[in-house]
Amino acid sequence: MTTEHSSTPTVRIAGLSHFFGTGDNRQQVLSDVTVDIHPGEIVMLTGPSGAGKTTLLTLIGALRSLQEGSLSVLDRDYSTLGRTGLMQARRQIGFIFQAHNLFSSLTAFQNVRMALELHDCSPQEMANRIQALLTRLGLGDRMTHKPEALSGGQKQRVAVARALANRPRLILADEPTAALDETSATNVIGLLREMAHDDGATVIMVTHDDRMMTHADRVIHMIDGRIATDERPNGAAT
Amino acid sequence: MLRRTPLAWLDLLHHRRRFAMSVTGVAFAVFLIFVEVGFLNGVYDSQTDLVSHFNAELIIVNRLKEDVRPLIPFSRGIAIQALAVDGVADVYPVYADSGRWKNLDERVSHFALTLGFNPSHPVLDLPELARHQHDLQLPETTLFDRESRPFFGTVKLGQLAEFERKRIVPIATFSLGPDFRTDGMLLMSDTNFLRYFPNPVSGEIEPDRIEFGLVRLAPGYSAADLRTRLTEALPDDVSVLTKPELMQRVRGYWKRSKSVGMVFGIGAAVGFTIGVIICYQILFTDISDNFPQYATLSAMGYSGTFLMKVVLQKALLLSLFGFIPGLLLSGSLYSALQRWTGIRMWMTPDRVGTVLLMSVGMCVIAGMLALFKVLKADPAELY
């Protein structure tokens, strides 16, 4: 196993705090979070609801603007980025949401293609990549199906394919396997492991799924907006 | 294969029922606009149709005359005076009056607008007039407008009829059509005209009161230049107008004094507003349904501009697809109305173009209102 801790961290967080609301309703959701996450790591983010996991994920994903502290992702310092900068930063990240959020009017193939069209990619290359990816996820015979003709698990796998199609160097996932049966879940986590361990991508996943825990390189447990524990269960080098 | 997935198009097609209903809604709004625009232009076109058929570059009318009716004659002598002006090739004096034509089926009389002129003058560009100019020289002959309203009864060519309590023989028909003031029309020689319309008090023939003086230009002269010189040369009680100017004056009269522009303009605005509302409803529902998907696109790194384009493309597609059935429906209504009422309902390319622009504008405005919603698609809400 290669752990390139000598390289620049994918995510570098220092003194990160975040608040919701204003005035008397102001609530602190993240307090002074400091953590580095490295290429090739699969990180599970755990903790009770309201612990700030999702907020942390959206901040790393450039879906929210920064309030306090510093946050650098894939060599971009978010504190210096405006709307357009954040939008460009998001293009380097693969997002997997709890809901599949597929366009009901587009086929599985077209839904995945939407992600590729943001990047310089010839139609032929797009087709090859989508085909390979969907086949890998067991959807080779479902490419021209629209979401209404797919099962819940199949739709979720299409959404995974859409997130991974650009070969992002950072993948942010929120309960990606909740809707999946055993085989599909194994399939998806296998693909994520491949991308992390072979291509050096970083995976950050909010999950309560115990099946996933065994695949984690690192488990960060959050309570009340703070990092409570940060462990490497498989004895990976620090 | 396309570089870009045509999202707007596929989205519209996917929801077939909704698409069909949307297209129907937009078509309905387009139809409303067409009807109002059609009536408005129908008034103008009907009132100016006679003038547009005059064979003349310049037309002399009484200074006070603003429409074909009421009749406001001026002195024939003035028209003769115009002949002396350099650049005038000919002047055709045209008499006009309203006379009672007897419906022989029902024995009731109705008023018909009657024009009298020298039949050797090609006063109107009607082929029947040229064909029958010699026959019209005969006493008690006339050409009858076959588009006249049905209450004039059956008109049998070559058979004796009654006009102004005198004998008359319709020898042929022509096609012009009624307007909002005229139900039927006759054309006859000036000689015949003066016999049917003597001075009502004295009963004498009175050849000096004409309604129009049609001026033909000599080759090489400009209408604008001659118009200025004629205006200077002739007394102040007449106006010298080019044909388009006279038509414009009639339009202006109907616009101002009859408020038709206002009435039908408001109608068209109501149609437009209904279109905006329908279109907005459709686009808003569509955005609401796809809200998480749009937010996902935004999370993936698609710009707000891209989302706006998708919405505006949908708006544009709706307007074009709604326009086509709206146009076809309006086209059939136009020809039916023209057949039943005689109002000129002309579907000209520039009017089709104007309404097309309005229907695009309608949907684009709705699209822009709906944009406020799509721009609220916040990807941070997705987790």
XYZ file of C-alpha atoms in Angstrom:
621
model
C 0.000 0.000 0.000
C 1.332 3.408 -0.918
C 0.738 6.260 1.442
C 2.411 9.341 0.096
C 2.369 11.505 3.153
C 5.328 13.369 1.817
C 3.121 14.873 -0.921
C 0.892 17.918 -0.392
C -2.327 17.091 1.470
C -5.464 17.070 -0.684
C -7.366 18.875 2.045
C -5.669 21.145 4.557
C -7.876 22.576 7.265
C -6.692 24.840 10.083
C -8.734 26.595 12.751
C -11.970 26.161 10.805
C -15.119 27.441 12.511
C -18.562 27.867 11.054
C -21.794 29.420 12.255
C -25.404 29.323 11.142
C -27.814 32.195 11.706
C -27.108 35.669 12.941
C -27.436 37.629 16.176
C -29.080 35.738 19.029
C -29.845 32.808 16.755
C -26.222 32.384 15.848
C -25.197 28.788 16.340
C -21.739 27.389 16.110
C -21.635 24.199 14.044
C -17.874 23.819 13.649
C -15.294 24.862 16.259
C -11.637 25.185 15.467
C -11.310 22.119 13.250
C -7.780 21.362 12.161
C -6.979 18.359 10.008
C -4.987 17.338 6.924
C -6.230 14.663 4.545
C -3.822 13.089 2.103
C -4.020 11.628 -1.388
C -4.940 7.963 -1.441
C -6.849 8.088 1.838
C -10.357 6.809 2.361
C -11.708 8.803 5.298
C -14.950 7.966 7.070
C -16.578 10.873 8.859
C -18.751 9.637 11.732
C -20.594 11.128 14.643
C -24.111 11.889 15.848
C -26.367 14.079 13.782
C -25.706 17.765 14.353
C -22.018 17.086 14.920
C -21.077 19.169 11.885
C -20.084 16.357 9.502
C -22.242 17.577 6.664
C -21.234 21.204 7.135
C -17.588 20.157 7.018
C -18.273 18.181 3.838
C -20.019 21.119 2.128
C -17.187 23.467 3.090
C -14.571 21.104 1.646
C -16.781 20.770 -1.426
C -16.813 24.551 -1.974
C -20.593 24.499 -1.692
C -20.522 27.021 1.146
C -18.343 30.033 1.620
C -15.733 30.098 4.304
C -16.280 32.092 7.506
C -13.360 31.502 9.864
C -10.108 29.644 9.568
C -8.249 28.402 6.536
C -9.188 25.716 4.058
C -7.121 24.566 1.121
C -8.322 21.905 -1.261
C -6.319 20.525 -4.197
C -3.889 23.445 -3.927
C -6.622 26.055 -3.965
C -6.901 28.391 -1.004
C -10.653 28.801 -0.597
C -10.308 32.022 1.421
C -9.135 33.797 -1.739
C -11.833 32.428 -4.070
C -14.969 34.230 -5.221
C -18.115 32.634 -6.654
C -16.478 31.755 -9.946
C -13.393 30.413 -8.220
C -15.502 28.172 -6.006
C -17.459 26.986 -9.035
C -14.214 26.036 -10.774
C -12.949 24.329 -7.638
C -16.090 22.160 -7.602
C -15.301 20.851 -11.065
C -12.319 18.955 -9.623
C -14.480 17.233 -7.011
C -16.815 14.262 -7.351
C -20.010 14.601 -5.324
C -22.177 11.676 -4.287
C -25.372 12.714 -2.553
C -27.821 10.704 -0.497
C -30.480 11.262 -3.131
C -29.493 10.297 -6.644
C -30.728 13.606 -8.179
C -30.768 12.212 -11.706
C -32.638 14.013 -14.500
C -35.680 11.888 -15.202
C -35.592 13.014 -18.825
C -32.064 11.740 -19.432
C -30.869 8.169 -19.836
C -28.262 6.730 -17.477
C -25.691 7.411 -20.180
C -26.779 11.027 -20.658
C -26.917 11.715 -16.921
C -23.282 10.649 -16.591
C -22.384 12.550 -19.727
C -23.587 15.824 -18.165
C -20.615 15.592 -15.789
C -18.129 14.991 -18.590
C -19.406 17.838 -20.740
C -17.916 20.307 -18.278
C -14.448 19.163 -19.270
C -12.472 18.973 -22.459
C -13.495 15.604 -23.704
C -14.338 14.431 -27.202
C -17.746 12.740 -27.708
C -15.979 9.482 -28.525
C -13.860 9.629 -25.394
C -16.920 10.467 -23.302
C -18.779 7.475 -24.723
C -15.880 5.125 -24.005
C -15.465 6.327 -20.449
C -19.169 6.215 -19.618
C -19.491 2.753 -21.075
C -16.522 1.438 -19.110
C -17.703 3.032 -15.887
C -21.324 1.910 -16.108
C -20.240 -1.596 -17.063
C -17.884 -1.660 -14.100
C -20.839 -0.749 -11.867
C -22.956 -3.535 -13.344
C -25.110 -1.230 -15.465
C -23.739 -2.135 -18.882
C -27.182 -3.200 -20.072
C -28.963 -0.239 -18.493
C -27.202 2.634 -20.258
C -30.138 3.756 -22.386
C -32.645 3.405 -19.545
C -34.155 6.461 -17.953
C -34.271 6.654 -14.128
C -37.932 5.593 -14.012
C -36.878 2.244 -15.502
C -34.116 1.717 -12.931
C -34.277 0.356 -9.383
C -33.232 2.527 -6.434
C -29.854 0.841 -6.221
C -29.274 1.188 -9.956
C -30.097 4.900 -9.823
C -27.666 5.391 -6.959
C -24.956 3.614 -8.969
C -25.617 5.903 -11.937
C -25.173 8.846 -9.577
C -21.871 7.320 -8.405
C -20.768 6.919 -12.006
C -21.658 10.570 -12.644
C -19.529 11.653 -9.686
C -16.555 9.537 -10.728
C -16.665 10.048 -14.494
C -14.183 12.904 -14.432
C -11.718 10.855 -12.382
C -11.823 13.506 -9.633
C -8.911 13.672 -7.239
C -11.314 14.297 -4.370
C -14.594 12.448 -3.832
C -17.127 13.653 -1.278
C -19.898 11.236 -0.435
C -22.855 11.349 1.921
C -24.158 7.887 2.796
C -23.415 6.620 -0.707
C -24.253 3.015 0.096
C -27.401 3.489 2.167
C -29.684 2.636 -0.738
C -27.546 -0.217 -2.033
C -27.814 -3.977 -1.572
C -24.780 -6.004 -0.506
C -23.434 -6.650 -4.015
C -23.871 -3.087 -5.221
C -22.336 -1.701 -2.063
C -19.290 -3.924 -2.477
C -19.121 -2.908 -6.099
C -19.180 0.805 -5.276
C -16.699 0.635 -2.423
C -14.415 -1.497 -4.599
C -14.444 1.240 -7.217
C -13.772 3.940 -4.630
C -10.851 1.902 -3.202
C -9.413 1.497 -6.666
C -9.564 5.220 -7.276
C -7.977 5.967 -3.899
C -5.289 3.339 -3.741
C -4.367 3.038 -7.421
C -4.939 6.584 -8.690
C -4.238 8.461 -5.478
C -7.673 10.050 -5.183
C -8.976 11.077 -1.788
C -12.358 9.856 -0.566
C -14.205 11.551 2.285
C -17.419 9.831 3.225
C -20.079 10.532 5.818
C -21.485 7.144 6.752
C -23.161 5.070 9.406
C -22.868 1.928 7.324
C -20.749 -0.603 9.237
C -20.008 -2.472 6.021
C -18.015 0.574 4.953
C -15.972 0.909 8.122
C -13.786 -2.053 7.299
C -12.628 -0.239 4.160
C -11.658 2.960 5.931
C -8.044 4.032 6.087
C -9.002 6.603 8.627
C -12.062 7.253 10.781
C -12.680 10.773 12.011
C -15.312 10.936 14.718
C -16.964 14.290 15.319
C -18.938 15.529 18.324
C -20.385 19.031 18.751
C -18.464 20.555 15.864
C -15.115 19.261 17.022
C -12.965 16.317 16.027
C -13.242 13.872 18.931
C -11.086 11.048 17.618
C -9.006 10.527 14.483
C -7.978 6.882 14.083
C -6.412 4.566 11.525
C -8.187 1.262 12.244
C -6.174 -0.867 9.811
C -2.905 0.190 11.365
C -1.901 2.319 8.407
C 1.226 4.358 8.913
C 0.786 7.858 10.310
C -22.983 12.936 -31.697
C -23.592 16.286 -30.049
C -20.963 17.836 -27.869
C -23.682 18.875 -25.433
C -26.678 16.908 -24.260
C -29.734 19.005 -25.286
C -31.089 19.055 -21.743
C -33.841 21.646 -22.278
C -35.218 19.809 -25.285
C -35.072 16.331 -23.726
C -36.676 17.663 -20.552
C -39.591 19.168 -22.444
C -40.115 16.023 -24.509
C -39.890 13.734 -21.498
C -42.997 15.158 -19.858
C -45.214 14.637 -22.875
C -48.522 15.482 -21.262
C -47.169 18.606 -19.676
C -45.491 19.580 -22.936
C -48.730 19.135 -24.855
C -50.618 21.222 -22.304
C -47.919 23.900 -22.310
C -47.960 24.114 -26.068
C -51.753 24.388 -25.971
C -51.526 27.187 -23.405
C -48.987 29.160 -25.392
C -50.926 28.512 -28.605
C -54.020 29.922 -26.922
C -52.179 33.112 -25.957
C -50.740 33.405 -29.474
C -54.245 32.941 -30.841
C -55.602 35.720 -28.596
C -52.874 38.089 -29.761
C -53.480 37.169 -33.395
C -57.210 37.810 -33.049
C -56.664 41.271 -31.544
C -53.922 42.197 -34.000
C -56.131 40.831 -36.772
C -59.141 42.949 -35.792
C -57.016 46.057 -35.371
C -55.435 45.676 -38.792
C -58.773 44.516 -40.156
C -60.238 47.914 -39.289
C -57.331 49.783 -40.848
C -57.093 47.577 -43.922
C -60.830 47.635 -44.524
C -61.016 51.415 -44.281
C -58.009 52.006 -46.518
C -58.720 49.282 -49.043
C -60.537 51.514 -51.521
C -57.785 54.142 -51.433
C -55.150 51.458 -51.921
C -56.856 50.481 -55.186
C -56.741 54.014 -56.603
C -54.532 54.328 -59.665
C -52.794 57.519 -58.599
C -49.538 58.788 -57.196
C -51.184 61.806 -55.571
C -54.746 62.293 -54.399
C -56.495 65.632 -53.931
C -59.177 65.646 -51.226
C -61.053 68.226 -49.203
C -58.808 69.549 -46.448
C -61.307 68.261 -43.852
C -61.557 64.759 -45.254
C -60.192 62.102 -42.919
C -61.926 58.934 -44.088
C -63.631 57.674 -47.252
C -66.812 58.667 -45.465
C -68.280 61.013 -44.458
C -68.320 62.491 -47.926
C -66.800 65.965 -48.021
C -66.614 67.080 -51.650
C -64.567 69.884 -53.165
C -64.698 71.847 -56.389
C -63.992 70.027 -59.638
C -62.425 73.265 -60.845
C -59.540 72.790 -58.425
C -58.779 69.393 -59.915
C -58.772 70.942 -63.397
C -56.448 73.661 -62.112
C -53.975 70.935 -61.123
C -53.688 69.908 -64.770
C -51.794 73.092 -65.443
C -49.031 72.280 -62.961
C -45.807 71.066 -64.513
C -45.344 67.317 -63.938
C -49.034 66.421 -63.813
C -49.795 63.974 -66.622
C -53.500 63.661 -65.924
C -56.147 64.220 -63.270
C -59.130 61.885 -62.814
C -62.055 63.534 -61.009
C -64.043 61.002 -58.974
C -67.608 61.649 -57.741
C -68.911 59.790 -54.712
C -72.290 59.555 -53.054
C -74.470 57.122 -51.204
C -77.530 55.787 -53.020
C -80.419 53.439 -52.257
C -80.196 50.073 -53.973
C -83.375 48.049 -53.911
C -83.193 44.441 -52.789
C -85.524 42.886 -55.363
C -86.099 39.763 -53.251
C -87.350 41.626 -50.195
C -88.382 44.978 -51.699
C -86.250 46.980 -49.236
C -83.547 49.475 -50.064
C -80.004 49.694 -48.663
C -77.378 52.346 -49.146
C -74.468 51.627 -51.445
C -71.401 53.821 -51.902
C -71.280 54.905 -55.521
C -68.248 56.192 -57.398
C -68.656 58.030 -60.683
C -65.853 58.806 -63.120
C -64.974 58.929 -66.758
C -64.849 55.217 -67.753
C -61.865 55.843 -70.018
C -59.863 56.760 -66.892
C -58.340 53.717 -65.146
C -59.395 55.043 -61.752
C -59.132 51.746 -59.865
C -56.810 48.846 -60.499
C -59.681 46.402 -60.922
C -59.478 44.115 -63.967
C -63.270 44.184 -64.451
C -63.173 47.954 -64.769
C -60.739 47.835 -67.673
C -62.758 45.075 -69.326
C -66.072 46.955 -69.148
C -65.006 50.553 -69.670
C -66.912 50.789 -72.967
C -70.092 49.207 -71.623
C -70.059 51.699 -68.778
C -70.424 54.546 -71.269
C -73.998 53.354 -71.902
C -76.795 54.970 -69.893
C -78.202 53.137 -66.824
C -75.238 50.767 -66.480
C -73.191 49.974 -63.397
C -70.660 47.548 -61.965
C -71.758 45.915 -58.707
C -69.436 44.808 -55.902
C -70.057 41.085 -55.551
C -68.558 41.231 -52.034
C -71.347 43.569 -50.922
C -73.330 42.426 -47.897
C -75.963 39.763 -48.619
C -78.879 42.057 -47.727
C -78.560 43.705 -51.138
C -80.282 40.572 -52.442
C -79.676 38.600 -55.598
C -78.108 40.737 -58.284
C -78.737 39.375 -61.766
C -76.313 40.652 -64.381
C -77.905 42.216 -67.451
C -81.302 42.421 -65.766
C -83.175 45.496 -64.769
C -82.779 46.665 -61.150
C -83.683 49.766 -59.148
C -81.278 52.410 -57.821
C -82.306 55.785 -56.389
C -85.849 55.002 -57.641
C -84.553 54.820 -61.194
C -83.844 51.968 -63.590
C -80.350 50.497 -63.593
C -78.655 47.459 -65.147
C -75.708 45.784 -63.406
C -73.557 44.650 -66.323
C -70.754 43.005 -64.369
C -69.338 42.611 -60.897
C -66.022 43.468 -59.312
C -64.511 42.541 -55.971
C -63.669 45.053 -53.267
C -65.724 44.283 -50.175
C -67.561 46.230 -47.480
C -65.946 48.073 -44.580
C -67.160 49.432 -41.266
C -69.128 52.235 -42.945
C -69.963 50.854 -46.361
C -72.115 47.800 -47.012
C -72.026 47.721 -50.758
C -70.493 49.547 -53.695
C -71.299 50.594 -57.260
C -69.042 51.948 -59.990
C -70.489 53.956 -62.901
C -69.721 56.629 -65.457
C -69.727 60.263 -64.328
C -72.582 60.938 -66.731
C -74.718 58.248 -65.149
C -73.645 59.287 -61.686
C -74.856 62.846 -62.177
C -78.206 61.538 -63.377
C -78.704 59.429 -60.260
C -77.435 62.137 -57.923
C -78.770 65.540 -58.973
C -78.792 68.462 -56.535
C -81.329 67.391 -53.888
C -82.933 70.833 -53.711
C -82.995 72.075 -57.278
C -82.996 68.697 -59.000
C -80.422 70.096 -61.400
C -77.309 68.262 -62.489
C -74.391 69.572 -60.489
C -71.054 68.473 -61.943
C -68.769 70.618 -59.788
C -68.721 68.669 -56.509
C -66.174 65.835 -56.664
C -64.818 63.686 -53.824
C -61.368 62.683 -55.068
C -58.958 64.131 -57.619
C -56.536 61.418 -58.677
C -53.273 62.847 -60.009
C -51.083 60.876 -62.414
C -47.436 61.821 -62.558
C -45.578 62.565 -65.777
C -42.484 60.361 -66.164
C -39.393 61.685 -64.400
C -41.209 63.634 -61.661
C -41.150 62.737 -57.981
C -44.412 62.470 -56.050
C -42.967 64.305 -53.037
C -41.781 67.242 -55.114
C -45.003 67.514 -57.079
C -47.002 67.264 -53.868
C -45.249 70.381 -52.553
C -45.783 72.312 -55.764
C -49.438 71.280 -56.055
C -50.083 72.290 -52.448
C -48.672 75.731 -53.263
C -50.556 76.063 -56.524
C -53.980 74.927 -55.288
C -56.299 76.731 -52.842
C -56.137 76.004 -49.137
C -59.443 74.113 -48.983
C -57.822 70.964 -50.372
C -55.031 68.660 -49.257
C -52.692 67.024 -51.739
C -51.520 63.687 -50.388
C -49.556 60.756 -51.685
C -51.488 57.503 -51.646
C -49.652 56.205 -48.539
C -50.257 59.551 -46.819
C -53.986 59.405 -47.433
C -54.071 55.815 -46.172
C -52.104 56.943 -43.144
C -54.564 59.761 -42.555
C -57.474 57.326 -42.599
C -55.645 55.019 -40.200
C -54.848 57.928 -37.926
C -58.485 58.967 -37.940
C -59.651 55.516 -36.866
C -56.902 55.292 -34.329
C -57.779 58.615 -32.697
C -61.463 59.141 -33.057
C -62.579 55.540 -32.824
C -59.950 54.442 -30.282
C -59.576 51.170 -32.188
C -55.838 51.159 -31.551
C -56.545 51.421 -27.853
C -59.298 48.806 -27.755
C -57.496 46.115 -29.682
C -54.119 47.154 -28.293
C -55.411 46.462 -24.782
C -56.836 43.173 -26.042
C -53.468 42.168 -27.427
C -51.778 43.203 -24.169
C -54.202 41.006 -22.222
C -53.369 38.083 -24.529
C -49.675 38.767 -24.036
C -50.045 38.890 -20.250
C -52.022 35.641 -20.192
C -49.223 34.132 -22.262
C -46.582 35.318 -19.793
C -48.562 33.870 -16.873
C -49.136 30.514 -18.582
C -45.513 30.290 -19.649
C -44.286 31.276 -16.183
C -46.440 28.622 -14.535
C -45.052 25.963 -16.842
C -41.425 26.963 -16.359
C -41.844 27.403 -12.604
C -43.346 23.917 -12.184
C -40.591 22.502 -14.319
C -37.874 24.158 -12.252
C -39.518 23.053 -9.000
C -39.584 19.454 -10.210
C -35.958 19.549 -11.246
C -34.731 21.652 -8.354
C -32.364 19.052 -6.794
C -31.083 18.215 -10.265
C -30.277 21.838 -11.004
C -28.575 22.125 -7.608
C -26.557 19.019 -8.476
C -25.464 20.599 -11.749
C -24.419 23.635 -9.783
C -22.458 21.403 -7.361
C -20.761 19.697 -10.289
C -19.465 23.097 -11.361
C -22.046 24.233 -13.870
C -22.415 28.004 -13.754
C -25.538 29.988 -13.007
C -25.371 31.140 -16.626
C -25.720 27.552 -17.781
C -28.844 27.014 -15.670
C -30.278 30.285 -16.979
C -29.626 29.150 -20.523
C -31.469 25.881 -19.946
C -34.511 27.750 -18.628
C -34.443 30.300 -21.451
C -34.030 27.551 -24.052
C -37.118 25.876 -22.658
C -38.943 29.201 -22.843
C -37.856 29.665 -26.443
C -38.858 26.142 -27.456
C -42.243 26.607 -25.799
C -42.836 29.855 -27.633
C -41.935 28.344 -31.012
C -43.938 25.160 -30.513
C -46.908 27.124 -29.202
C -46.669 29.592 -32.044
C -47.205 27.060 -34.822
C -50.638 25.745 -33.730
C -51.566 29.293 -32.672
C -50.749 30.512 -36.179
C -52.666 27.713 -37.906
C -55.722 28.247 -35.716
C -55.629 32.010 -36.244
C -55.190 31.528 -39.974
C -58.407 29.540 -40.202
C -60.250 32.056 -38.024
C -58.988 34.921 -40.200
C -60.293 33.397 -43.416
C -63.589 32.429 -41.787
C -64.073 35.949 -40.412
C -63.223 37.507 -43.742
C -65.768 35.259 -45.420
C -68.517 36.019 -42.901
C -67.953 39.702 -42.165
C -66.036 41.072 -45.131
C -63.484 42.569 -42.713
C -60.027 42.361 -44.260
C -58.240 39.813 -42.097
C -54.865 39.557 -43.773
C -52.133 37.289 -42.431
C -49.197 39.222 -43.876
C -45.574 38.118 -43.297
C -44.772 41.203 -41.216
C -47.757 40.571 -38.927
C -46.834 36.902 -38.552
C -43.320 38.106 -37.743
C -44.571 40.630 -35.185
C -46.713 38.074 -33.381
C -43.856 35.558 -33.489
C -41.628 38.145 -31.806
C -44.356 38.811 -29.240
C -44.721 35.121 -28.469
C -40.949 34.755 -28.076
C -40.917 37.884 -25.896
C -43.785 36.497 -23.836
C -41.968 33.272 -23.034
C -38.604 34.946 -22.520
C -40.123 37.375 -19.986
C -41.720 34.387 -18.223
C -38.364 32.611 -18.374
C -36.593 35.562 -16.794
C -39.145 35.675 -13.973
C -38.651 31.947 -13.450
C -34.880 32.451 -13.323
C -35.154 33.917 -9.851
C -36.247 30.480 -8.751
C -33.537 28.499 -10.510
C -30.779 30.763 -9.220
C -31.873 29.868 -5.705
C -30.814 26.272 -6.379
C -28.233 26.013 -3.577
C -26.015 22.963 -3.824
C -25.216 23.200 -0.107
C -28.776 22.064 0.603
C -28.177 18.763 -1.143
C -26.276 17.006 1.657
